[in-house]
PDB file of C-alpha atoms in Angstrom:
ATOM      1  CA  MET A 108     104.425   0.020  77.984  1.00 42.00           C
ATOM      2  CA  ASN A 109     100.735   0.969  77.710  1.00 53.00           C
ATOM      3  CA  ARG A 110      98.467  -0.205  80.477  1.00 56.00           C
ATOM      4  CA  PRO A 111      95.472  -2.316  79.395  1.00 63.00           C
ATOM      5  CA  GLN A 112      92.329  -0.218  79.160  1.00 66.00           C
ATOM      6  CA  PRO A 113      89.298  -1.113  81.315  1.00 71.00           C
ATOM      7  CA  THR A 114      86.278  -2.678  79.646  1.00 74.00           C
ATOM      8  CA  ARG A 115      83.139  -0.579  79.288  1.00 71.00           C
ATOM      9  CA  GLN A 116      81.638  -2.231  82.375  1.00 76.00           C
ATOM     10  CA  GLN A 117      84.788  -1.552  84.388  1.00 76.00           C
ATOM     11  CA  ALA A 118      84.923   2.053  83.153  1.00 77.00           C
ATOM     12  CA  ALA A 119      81.289   2.620  84.171  1.00 77.00           C
ATOM     13  CA  LEU A 120      81.927   1.030  87.589  1.00 79.00           C
ATOM     14  CA  LEU A 121      84.963   3.252  88.156  1.00 80.00           C
ATOM     15  CA  LEU A 122      82.974   6.344  87.239  1.00 80.00           C
ATOM     16  CA  VAL A 123      80.028   5.319  89.434  1.00 81.00           C
ATOM     17  CA  THR A 124      82.422   4.779  92.364  1.00 83.00           C
ATOM     18  CA  GLY A 125      83.997   8.208  91.938  1.00 83.00           C
ATOM     19  CA  ARG A 126      80.645   9.960  91.657  1.00 83.00           C
ATOM     20  CA  VAL A 127      79.141   8.115  94.636  1.00 83.00           C
ATOM     21  CA  VAL A 128      82.136   9.110  96.757  1.00 85.00           C
ATOM     22  CA  GLY A 129      81.665  12.710  95.605  1.00 84.00           C
ATOM     23  CA  SER A 130      77.957  12.656  96.495  1.00 83.00           C
ATOM     24  CA  LEU A 131      78.628  11.123  99.920  1.00 86.00           C
ATOM     25  CA  LEU A 132      81.250  13.778 100.640  1.00 88.00           C
ATOM     26  CA  ALA A 133      78.746  16.472  99.654  1.00 86.00           C
ATOM     27  CA  ILE A 134      76.289  15.075 102.213  1.00 85.00           C
ATOM     28  CA  VAL A 135      79.006  14.912 104.881  1.00 89.00           C
ATOM     29  CA  THR A 136      79.974  18.506 104.080  1.00 90.00           C
ATOM     30  CA  ALA A 137      76.381  19.684 104.400  1.00 87.00           C
ATOM     31  CA  GLY A 138      76.023  18.016 107.807  1.00 87.00           C
ATOM     32  CA  ALA A 139      79.320  19.397 109.078  1.00 90.00           C
ATOM     33  CA  LEU A 140      78.596  22.957 107.975  1.00 90.00           C
ATOM     34  CA  ALA A 141      75.101  22.834 109.474  1.00 87.00           C
ATOM     35  CA  ARG A 142      76.682  21.990 112.840  1.00 88.00           C
ATOM     36  CA  CYS A 143      79.456  24.583 112.632  1.00 89.00           C
ATOM     37  CA  TRP A 144      77.366  27.550 111.491  1.00 88.00           C
ATOM     38  CA  SER A 145      74.076  29.062 112.519  1.00 86.00           C
ATOM     39  CA  GLU A 146      71.067  28.338 110.334  1.00 84.00           C
ATOM     40  CA  GLN A 147      71.319  31.904 109.007  1.00 84.00           C
ATOM     41  CA  GLU A 148      74.920  31.491 107.895  1.00 85.00           C
ATOM     42  CA  TYR A 149      74.452  28.029 106.471  1.00 87.00           C
ATOM     43  CA  GLY A 150      71.342  29.108 104.557  1.00 84.00           C
ATOM     44  CA  GLY A 151      73.277  32.024 103.060  1.00 81.00           C
ATOM     45  CA  TYR A 152      76.077  29.676 102.007  1.00 85.00           C
ATOM     46  CA  ARG A 153      73.648  27.320 100.292  1.00 85.00           C
ATOM     47  CA  GLN A 154      71.966  30.253  98.539  1.00 81.00           C
ATOM     48  CA  VAL A 155      75.285  31.334  97.030  1.00 81.00           C
ATOM     49  CA  LEU A 156      75.954  27.798  95.736  1.00 83.00           C
ATOM     50  CA  LEU A 157      72.403  27.508  94.395  1.00 83.00           C
ATOM     51  CA  ALA A 158      72.764  30.784  92.505  1.00 80.00           C
ATOM     52  CA  PHE A 159      75.980  29.484  90.963  1.00 82.00           C
ATOM     53  CA  GLN A 160      74.355  26.183  89.940  1.00 81.00           C
ATOM     54  CA  VAL A 161      71.408  27.931  88.300  1.00 82.00           C
ATOM     55  CA  MET A 162      73.543  30.427  86.394  1.00 83.00           C
ATOM     56  CA  SER A 163      75.984  27.694  85.348  1.00 82.00           C
ATOM     57  CA  SER A 164      73.130  25.678  83.847  1.00 81.00           C
ATOM     58  CA  PHE A 165      72.621  28.533  81.399  1.00 83.00           C
ATOM     59  CA  ALA A 166      76.235  29.691  81.076  1.00 83.00           C
ATOM     60  CA  THR A 167      77.839  26.395  80.039  1.00 86.00           C
ATOM     61  CA  LEU A 168      75.894  26.460  76.735  1.00 82.00           C
ATOM     62  CA  GLY A 169      75.983  22.649  76.535  1.00 85.00           C
ATOM     63  CA  ILE A 170      79.727  22.744  75.767  1.00 88.00           C
ATOM     64  CA  PRO A 171      80.777  19.841  78.063  1.00 86.00           C
ATOM     65  CA  THR A 172      78.202  17.571  76.406  1.00 83.00           C
ATOM     66  CA  GLY A 173      78.752  18.754  72.853  1.00 84.00           C
ATOM     67  CA  LEU A 174      82.515  18.336  73.086  1.00 85.00           C
ATOM     68  CA  THR A 175      82.145  14.534  73.052  1.00 83.00           C
ATOM     69  CA  PHE A 176      81.033  14.593  69.402  1.00 81.00           C
ATOM     70  CA  PHE A 177      84.226  16.329  68.287  1.00 83.00           C
ATOM     71  CA  LEU A 178      86.779  14.622  70.532  1.00 81.00           C
ATOM     72  CA  SER A 179      85.624  11.159  69.475  1.00 76.00           C
ATOM     73  CA  GLN A 180      86.569  11.736  65.824  1.00 71.00           C
ATOM     74  CA  GLU A 181      89.654  13.975  66.033  1.00 70.00           C
ATOM     75  CA  ASN A 182      93.351  13.133  66.054  1.00 78.00           C
ATOM     76  CA  ARG A 183      95.423  13.895  69.130  1.00 83.00           C
ATOM     77  CA  GLY A 184      96.601  17.282  67.874  1.00 83.00           C
ATOM     78  CA  ARG A 185      93.050  18.450  67.265  1.00 85.00           C
ATOM     79  CA  GLN A 186      91.860  16.901  70.530  1.00 86.00           C
ATOM     80  CA  LYS A 187      94.480  18.913  72.403  1.00 88.00           C
ATOM     81  CA  ALA A 188      93.429  22.161  70.743  1.00 88.00           C
ATOM     82  CA  ALA A 189      89.691  21.394  71.066  1.00 88.00           C
ATOM     83  CA  VAL A 190      89.905  20.824  74.836  1.00 90.00           C
ATOM     84  CA  ALA A 191      91.923  24.015  75.283  1.00 90.00           C
ATOM     85  CA  GLN A 192      89.478  26.070  73.209  1.00 92.00           C
ATOM     86  CA  ALA A 193      86.469  24.616  75.043  1.00 91.00           C
ATOM     87  CA  CYS A 194      88.067  25.489  78.389  1.00 92.00           C
ATOM     88  CA  LEU A 195      88.721  29.053  77.226  1.00 92.00           C
ATOM     89  CA  LEU A 196      85.067  29.391  76.193  1.00 92.00           C
ATOM     90  CA  LEU A 197      83.884  28.078  79.551  1.00 93.00           C
ATOM     91  CA  ALA A 198      86.294  30.352  81.434  1.00 93.00           C
ATOM     92  CA  GLY A 199      84.738  33.282  79.590  1.00 92.00           C
ATOM     93  CA  CYS A 200      81.272  32.041  80.531  1.00 90.00           C
ATOM     94  CA  GLY A 201      82.487  31.777  84.130  1.00 90.00           C
ATOM     95  CA  GLY A 202      83.596  35.388  83.960  1.00 90.00           C
ATOM     96  CA  VAL A 203      80.064  36.383  82.973  1.00 88.00           C
ATOM     97  CA  VAL A 204      78.662  34.402  85.934  1.00 86.00           C
ATOM     98  CA  SER A 205      81.118  36.164  88.270  1.00 84.00           C
ATOM     99  CA  ALA A 206      80.148  39.587  86.936  1.00 84.00           C
ATOM    100  CA  VAL A 207      76.433  38.856  87.345  1.00 81.00           C
ATOM    101  CA  THR A 208      76.992  37.584  90.915  1.00 76.00           C
ATOM    102  CA  ILE A 209      78.910  40.702  91.947  1.00 76.00           C
ATOM    103  CA  GLY A 210      76.421  42.991  90.168  1.00 74.00           C
ATOM    104  CA  TRP A 211      73.520  41.281  91.924  1.00 68.00           C
ATOM    105  CA  SER A 212      75.210  41.730  95.305  1.00 64.00           C
ATOM    106  CA  LEU A 213      75.853  45.428  94.601  1.00 64.00           C
ATOM    107  CA  ALA A 214      72.263  46.026  93.477  1.00 56.00           C
ATOM    108  CA  TRP A 215      70.637  44.033  96.303  1.00 52.00           C
ATOM    109  CA  PRO A 216      73.037  43.932  99.263  1.00 52.00           C
ATOM    110  CA  ALA A 217      71.720  41.612 101.943  1.00 50.00           C
ATOM    111  CA  SER A 218      73.621  41.092 105.144  1.00 45.00           C
ATOM    112  CA  ASP A 219      71.334  38.239 106.192  1.00 45.00           C
ATOM    113  CA  THR A 220      72.397  35.940 103.376  1.00 43.00           C
ATOM    114  CA  GLY A 221      75.715  34.910 104.756  1.00 49.00           C
ATOM    115  CA  GLY A 222      77.950  37.819 103.823  1.00 51.00           C
ATOM    116  CA  GLY A 223      76.328  39.649 100.899  1.00 59.00           C
ATOM    117  CA  LEU A 224      78.960  41.467  98.830  1.00 64.00           C
ATOM    118  CA  SER A 225      81.878  39.988 100.775  1.00 69.00           C
ATOM    119  CA  SER A 226      80.671  36.478  99.929  1.00 70.00           C
ATOM    120  CA  ALA A 227      80.263  37.414  96.272  1.00 69.00           C
ATOM    121  CA  LEU A 228      83.783  38.845  96.116  1.00 74.00           C
ATOM    122  CA  ALA A 229      85.278  35.797  97.844  1.00 75.00           C
ATOM    123  CA  PHE A 230      83.451  33.596  95.337  1.00 80.00           C
ATOM    124  CA  ALA A 231      84.182  35.792  92.296  1.00 81.00           C
ATOM    125  CA  LEU A 232      86.894  33.674  90.667  1.00 85.00           C
ATOM    126  CA  TYR A 233      85.227  30.340  91.454  1.00 89.00           C
ATOM    127  CA  PRO A 234      83.144  30.143  88.230  1.00 90.00           C
ATOM    128  CA  VAL A 235      86.113  31.129  86.053  1.00 91.00           C
ATOM    129  CA  PHE A 236      87.989  27.991  87.142  1.00 93.00           C
ATOM    130  CA  ALA A 237      85.035  25.698  87.966  1.00 91.00           C
ATOM    131  CA  LEU A 238      83.275  25.810  84.592  1.00 92.00           C
ATOM    132  CA  PRO A 239      86.312  24.660  82.532  1.00 92.00           C
ATOM    133  CA  LEU A 240      86.606  21.679  84.888  1.00 92.00           C
ATOM    134  CA  LEU A 241      83.240  20.438  83.600  1.00 89.00           C
ATOM    135  CA  VAL A 242      84.951  19.122  80.455  1.00 89.00           C
ATOM    136  CA  ALA A 243      87.320  16.899  82.470  1.00 88.00           C
ATOM    137  CA  ASP A 244      84.989  13.877  82.606  1.00 83.00           C
ATOM    138  CA  THR A 245      84.089  14.175  78.915  1.00 82.00           C
ATOM    139  CA  TRP A 246      87.699  14.447  77.825  1.00 87.00           C
ATOM    140  CA  LEU A 247      89.086  11.669  80.049  1.00 86.00           C
ATOM    141  CA  LEU A 248      86.354   9.206  79.081  1.00 82.00           C
ATOM    142  CA  THR A 249      86.713  10.005  75.393  1.00 83.00           C
ATOM    143  CA  ILE A 250      90.435   9.201  75.472  1.00 83.00           C
ATOM    144  CA  GLN A 251      89.637   6.070  77.542  1.00 81.00           C
ATOM    145  CA  ARG A 252      91.173   7.216  80.823  1.00 85.00           C
ATOM    146  CA  SER A 253      88.355   6.091  83.109  1.00 82.00           C
ATOM    147  CA  ARG A 254      90.752   5.279  85.983  1.00 85.00           C
ATOM    148  CA  THR A 255      92.117   8.807  85.844  1.00 87.00           C
ATOM    149  CA  ALA A 256      88.577  10.200  85.656  1.00 86.00           C
ATOM    150  CA  ALA A 257      87.506   8.292  88.790  1.00 86.00           C
ATOM    151  CA  TRP A 258      90.701   9.318  90.609  1.00 88.00           C
ATOM    152  CA  PHE A 259      90.219  12.960  89.603  1.00 89.00           C
ATOM    153  CA  ILE A 260      86.586  13.026  90.772  1.00 88.00           C
ATOM    154  CA  THR A 261      87.445  11.401  94.124  1.00 89.00           C
ATOM    155  CA  GLN A 262      90.516  13.493  94.889  1.00 87.00           C
ATOM    156  CA  THR A 263      88.929  16.782  93.903  1.00 87.00           C
ATOM    157  CA  SER A 264      85.783  15.955  95.909  1.00 88.00           C
ATOM    158  CA  ILE A 265      87.935  15.406  99.008  1.00 91.00           C
ATOM    159  CA  LEU A 266      89.744  18.689  98.352  1.00 91.00           C
ATOM    160  CA  GLN A 267      86.505  20.594  97.841  1.00 89.00           C
ATOM    161  CA  SER A 268      84.877  19.203 100.985  1.00 91.00           C
ATOM    162  CA  SER A 269      87.963  19.923 103.083  1.00 92.00           C
ATOM    163  CA  ALA A 270      88.078  23.491 101.783  1.00 91.00           C
ATOM    164  CA  ALA A 271      84.515  24.088 102.976  1.00 90.00           C
ATOM    165  CA  ILE A 272      84.617  22.219 106.296  1.00 93.00           C
ATOM    166  CA  LEU A 273      87.993  23.259 107.740  1.00 93.00           C
ATOM    167  CA  PRO A 274      87.343  27.053 107.795  1.00 91.00           C
ATOM    168  CA  ALA A 275      83.934  26.473 109.369  1.00 91.00           C
ATOM    169  CA  MET A 276      85.419  24.207 112.050  1.00 91.00           C
ATOM    170  CA  ALA A 277      88.065  26.877 112.744  1.00 91.00           C
ATOM    171  CA  GLY A 278      85.314  29.393 113.484  1.00 87.00           C
ATOM    172  CA  PHE A 279      85.388  31.388 110.242  1.00 89.00           C
ATOM    173  CA  GLY A 280      82.255  32.595 108.475  1.00 85.00           C
ATOM    174  CA  VAL A 281      80.781  32.126 105.020  1.00 84.00           C
ATOM    175  CA  PRO A 282      83.069  34.533 103.087  1.00 85.00           C
ATOM    176  CA  ALA A 283      86.180  32.715 104.368  1.00 87.00           C
ATOM    177  CA  ALA A 284      84.745  29.304 103.401  1.00 88.00           C
ATOM    178  CA  LEU A 285      83.832  30.574  99.928  1.00 88.00           C
ATOM    179  CA  GLY A 286      87.319  31.987  99.546  1.00 89.00           C
ATOM    180  CA  CYS A 287      88.806  28.606 100.472  1.00 91.00           C
ATOM    181  CA  LEU A 288      86.481  26.916  97.976  1.00 90.00           C
ATOM    182  CA  THR A 289      87.812  29.243  95.293  1.00 91.00           C
ATOM    183  CA  VAL A 290      91.418  28.412  96.215  1.00 92.00           C
ATOM    184  CA  ALA A 291      90.584  24.686  96.177  1.00 93.00           C
ATOM    185  CA  THR A 292      89.031  25.052  92.735  1.00 92.00           C
ATOM    186  CA  VAL A 293      92.169  26.754  91.433  1.00 93.00           C
ATOM    187  CA  VAL A 294      94.175  23.795  92.795  1.00 93.00           C
ATOM    188  CA  ARG A 295      91.763  21.364  91.103  1.00 92.00           C
ATOM    189  CA  PHE A 296      92.194  23.288  87.860  1.00 93.00           C
ATOM    190  CA  LEU A 297      95.982  23.072  88.129  1.00 93.00           C
ATOM    191  CA  ILE A 298      95.730  19.308  88.716  1.00 92.00           C
ATOM    192  CA  ALA A 299      93.605  19.000  85.574  1.00 92.00           C
ATOM    193  CA  VAL A 300      96.119  21.084  83.610  1.00 92.00           C
ATOM    194  CA  ARG A 301      98.908  18.791  84.810  1.00 92.00           C
ATOM    195  CA  ILE A 302      96.990  15.690  83.660  1.00 91.00           C
ATOM    196  CA  PHE A 303      96.313  17.392  80.325  1.00 91.00           C
ATOM    197  CA  ARG A 304      99.971  18.307  79.762  1.00 89.00           C
ATOM    198  CA  VAL A 305     101.187  14.819  80.639  1.00 89.00           C
ATOM    199  CA  GLU A 306      98.643  13.208  78.311  1.00 87.00           C
ATOM    200  CA  TYR A 307      99.609  15.352  75.313  1.00 87.00           C
ATOM    201  CA  ARG A 308     103.319  15.685  76.018  1.00 85.00           C
ATOM    202  CA  GLY A 309     105.114  15.860  72.684  1.00 79.00           C
ATOM    203  CA  ASP A 310     101.914  16.391  70.645  1.00 78.00           C
ATOM    204  CA  ASP A 311     101.508  19.577  68.615  1.00 78.00           C
ATOM    205  CA  SER A 312      98.251  21.518  68.886  1.00 76.00           C
ATOM    206  CA  ASP A 313      96.262  21.651  65.657  1.00 77.00           C
ATOM    207  CA  TRP A 314      94.533  24.938  66.441  1.00 82.00           C
ATOM    208  CA  ASP A 315      91.387  25.645  64.402  1.00 81.00           C
ATOM    209  CA  PRO A 316      90.099  29.235  64.711  1.00 86.00           C
ATOM    210  CA  ALA A 317      86.688  28.153  63.404  1.00 87.00           C
ATOM    211  CA  PHE A 318      86.268  25.388  65.982  1.00 87.00           C
ATOM    212  CA  PRO A 319      84.631  27.490  68.758  1.00 87.00           C
ATOM    213  CA  MET A 320      81.740  28.463  66.469  1.00 90.00           C
ATOM    214  CA  ARG A 321      81.335  24.857  65.262  1.00 88.00           C
ATOM    215  CA  LEU A 322      81.293  23.698  68.862  1.00 87.00           C
ATOM    216  CA  LEU A 323      78.700  26.288  69.871  1.00 89.00           C
ATOM    217  CA  ARG A 324      76.434  25.483  66.905  1.00 88.00           C
ATOM    218  CA  HIS A 325      76.458  21.843  67.984  1.00 85.00           C
ATOM    219  CA  SER A 326      76.375  22.270  71.764  1.00 87.00           C
ATOM    220  CA  VAL A 327      73.871  25.086  72.336  1.00 85.00           C
ATOM    221  CA  PRO A 328      70.848  23.014  71.163  1.00 84.00           C
ATOM    222  CA  LEU A 329      72.053  20.167  73.411  1.00 78.00           C
ATOM    223  CA  GLY A 330      72.380  22.576  76.321  1.00 79.00           C
ATOM    224  CA  LEU A 331      68.895  23.951  75.769  1.00 79.00           C
ATOM    225  CA  ALA A 332      67.482  20.420  75.538  1.00 75.00           C
ATOM    226  CA  GLY A 333      69.004  19.476  78.906  1.00 73.00           C
ATOM    227  CA  LEU A 334      68.258  22.774  80.601  1.00 74.00           C
ATOM    228  CA  GLY A 335      64.754  21.778  81.657  1.00 71.00           C
ATOM    229  CA  GLY A 336      66.029  18.709  83.478  1.00 71.00           C
ATOM    230  CA  CYS A 337      68.712  20.713  85.298  1.00 72.00           C
ATOM    231  CA  ILE A 338      66.268  23.403  86.415  1.00 74.00           C
ATOM    232  CA  ASN A 339      63.711  20.779  87.431  1.00 74.00           C
ATOM    233  CA  LEU A 340      66.198  19.299  89.911  1.00 73.00           C
ATOM    234  CA  MET A 341      66.680  22.725  91.515  1.00 77.00           C
ATOM    235  CA  LEU A 342      63.179  24.162  91.135  1.00 78.00           C
ATOM    236  CA  ASP A 343      62.020  23.382  94.666  1.00 79.00           C
ATOM    237  CA  LYS A 344      65.104  24.989  96.210  1.00 82.00           C
ATOM    238  CA  LEU A 345      64.715  28.016  93.958  1.00 79.00           C
ATOM    239  CA  PHE A 346      61.177  28.641  95.193  1.00 81.00           C
ATOM    240  CA  ILE A 347      62.075  28.109  98.847  1.00 82.00           C
ATOM    241  CA  SER A 348      65.146  30.337  98.510  1.00 78.00           C
ATOM    242  CA  CYS A 349      63.057  33.166  97.050  1.00 78.00           C
ATOM    243  CA  TRP A 350      60.206  32.977  99.551  1.00 81.00           C
ATOM    244  CA  ALA A 351      61.849  31.843 102.787  1.00 77.00           C
ATOM    245  CA  ALA A 352      64.475  33.348 105.060  1.00 80.00           C
ATOM    246  CA  PRO A 353      68.013  31.913 104.850  1.00 79.00           C
ATOM    247  CA  ALA A 354      67.514  30.082 108.163  1.00 80.00           C
ATOM    248  CA  GLU A 355      64.409  28.313 106.843  1.00 83.00           C
ATOM    249  CA  PHE A 356      66.142  27.577 103.551  1.00 82.00           C
ATOM    250  CA  ALA A 357      68.989  25.931 105.491  1.00 82.00           C
ATOM    251  CA  VAL A 358      66.565  23.531 107.176  1.00 83.00           C
ATOM    252  CA  TYR A 359      64.901  22.700 103.864  1.00 84.00           C
ATOM    253  CA  CYS A 360      68.217  22.078 102.038  1.00 81.00           C
ATOM    254  CA  ASN A 361      69.377  19.446 104.484  1.00 77.00           C
ATOM    255  CA  GLY A 362      65.924  17.925 104.808  1.00 76.00           C
ATOM    256  CA  ALA A 363      65.620  17.555 101.027  1.00 69.00           C
ATOM    257  CA  THR A 364      69.070  16.006 100.573  1.00 69.00           C
ATOM    258  CA  GLU A 365      69.315  12.730  98.690  1.00 67.00           C
ATOM    259  CA  LEU A 366      71.962  10.410  97.289  1.00 64.00           C
ATOM    260  CA  PRO A 367      70.983  10.156  93.596  1.00 72.00           C
ATOM    261  CA  VAL A 368      72.180   6.585  93.099  1.00 73.00           C
ATOM    262  CA  ILE A 369      69.948   5.881  90.078  1.00 73.00           C
ATOM    263  CA  GLY A 370      70.988   9.087  88.342  1.00 75.00           C
ATOM    264  CA  ILE A 371      74.656   8.411  89.061  1.00 78.00           C
ATOM    265  CA  ILE A 372      74.455   4.902  87.565  1.00 79.00           C
ATOM    266  CA  SER A 373      72.542   5.875  84.428  1.00 77.00           C
ATOM    267  CA  GLY A 374      74.579   9.053  83.930  1.00 79.00           C
ATOM    268  CA  SER A 375      77.883   7.201  84.304  1.00 79.00           C
ATOM    269  CA  VAL A 376      76.863   4.513  81.816  1.00 81.00           C
ATOM    270  CA  ALA A 377      75.752   7.173  79.333  1.00 79.00           C
ATOM    271  CA  ALA A 378      79.023   9.090  79.784  1.00 79.00           C
ATOM    272  CA  VAL A 379      81.089   5.972  79.077  1.00 80.00           C
ATOM    273  CA  LEU A 380      79.036   4.969  76.026  1.00 81.00           C
ATOM    274  CA  ALA A 381      78.692   8.404  74.396  1.00 79.00           C
ATOM    275  CA  PRO A 382      82.185   8.488  72.805  1.00 79.00           C
ATOM    276  CA  GLU A 383      81.733   4.928  71.513  1.00 80.00           C
ATOM    277  CA  PHE A 384      78.337   5.817  70.006  1.00 82.00           C
ATOM    278  CA  VAL A 385      79.930   8.734  68.133  1.00 79.00           C
ATOM    279  CA  ARG A 386      82.690   6.514  66.725  1.00 79.00           C
ATOM    280  CA  LEU A 387      80.256   3.823  65.607  1.00 81.00           C
ATOM    281  CA  PHE A 388      77.873   6.366  64.061  1.00 81.00           C
ATOM    282  CA  GLN A 389      80.675   8.078  62.140  1.00 77.00           C
ATOM    283  CA  ALA A 390      81.809   4.671  60.835  1.00 79.00           C
ATOM    284  CA  GLY A 391      78.268   3.841  59.709  1.00 81.00           C
ATOM    285  CA  ARG A 392      78.058   0.816  62.042  1.00 83.00           C
ATOM    286  CA  LEU A 393      74.526   1.546  63.186  1.00 83.00           C
ATOM    287  CA  GLN A 394      73.600  -2.055  63.982  1.00 86.00           C
ATOM    288  CA  GLU A 395      76.569  -2.360  66.340  1.00 85.00           C
ATOM    289  CA  MET A 396      75.544   0.906  67.966  1.00 83.00           C
ATOM    290  CA  LEU A 397      72.002  -0.355  68.540  1.00 85.00           C
ATOM    291  CA  ALA A 398      73.305  -3.682  69.879  1.00 86.00           C
ATOM    292  CA  LEU A 399      75.578  -1.845  72.300  1.00 83.00           C
ATOM    293  CA  TRP A 400      72.661   0.319  73.423  1.00 84.00           C
ATOM    294  CA  ARG A 401      70.412  -2.697  74.065  1.00 85.00           C
ATOM    295  CA  SER A 402      73.181  -4.517  75.924  1.00 83.00           C
ATOM    296  CA  SER A 403      73.833  -1.500  78.142  1.00 81.00           C
ATOM    297  CA  LEU A 404      70.124  -1.213  78.939  1.00 82.00           C
ATOM    298  CA  ARG A 405      69.938  -4.841  80.028  1.00 83.00           C
ATOM    299  CA  ILE A 406      73.038  -4.606  82.225  1.00 79.00           C
ATOM    300  CA  THR A 407      71.919  -1.315  83.778  1.00 80.00           C
ATOM    301  CA  ALA A 408      68.441  -2.703  84.441  1.00 81.00           C
ATOM    302  CA  ILE A 409      69.930  -5.614  86.404  1.00 80.00           C
ATOM    303  CA  VAL A 410      71.287  -3.054  88.883  1.00 78.00           C
ATOM    304  CA  VAL A 411      68.699  -0.276  88.711  1.00 77.00           C
ATOM    305  CA  LEU A 412      65.452  -2.276  88.915  1.00 79.00           C
ATOM    306  CA  PRO A 413      66.269  -4.008  92.247  1.00 80.00           C
ATOM    307  CA  LEU A 414      67.437  -0.675  93.683  1.00 74.00           C
ATOM    308  CA  THR A 415      64.191   0.968  92.575  1.00 74.00           C
ATOM    309  CA  ALA A 416      62.105  -1.845  94.050  1.00 76.00           C
ATOM    310  CA  GLY A 417      64.019  -1.622  97.312  1.00 72.00           C
ATOM    311  CA  MET A 418      63.398   2.134  97.536  1.00 66.00           C
ATOM    312  CA  LEU A 419      59.698   1.652  96.899  1.00 69.00           C
ATOM    313  CA  LEU A 420      59.493  -0.901  99.681  1.00 63.00           C
TER     314      LEU A 420
END
């Protein structure tokens, strides 16, 4: 018997809860690592993660966002193939990120950045498995599995935080922690594969060789449009990382930490509504789409405006 699906409001609330838990765990992880390591080591660790975030902003090519358009109008066989093909594309992009990271470490070895080449090697496979995971939210929300999406975000956040904190508490350095993060990401990937196989058990894949190019033609402009916003969020850390020593960068990273509640709420609502907007647009029901948009704005404003006022005060 099929379980009743959550309403849009419930789906958004579930996603907000999962993302808030993930953000809180990231803050806890930062505090724990800052206590376990020296400022030099912690700064080097944060520099490695920052480099990955910057390169990933370019390397994903907007695929996680663009995939929504296709999944919302495909049958289950094509959905299955589309998700698999998107993950293969992102794994290839992750391979490019890994190669650039290792090449950078070979060209500019720096022992004061938390491990240099050893850190890069320990982190080498991380992008190959981490980038395909970026489609998990899009896929689960499109097939109306918001409970699974919230569970996946929460569980994988706990796994990721544990993988970083436990080696540091045991006295190991940055390369060991990065290696554990890579192992944890492989485990997260296997969990996602398990969810994927269970969801499409018994469904045949309708593989379309032309789909990757169609996806890229649609997603690359979206990725370029959102690139400025992604870089803007990291611009301050990029400048400090380039001009300051790792120890100073460590102090800045923790001092500039925030819990992006407003962004989490608006982003979660947008993620829940995006598949529905695609379906309504394809059906030509533009007035319903506009009504849904206005309704979501009003409901979001009821939460966001008091939070904003409270922060200002």
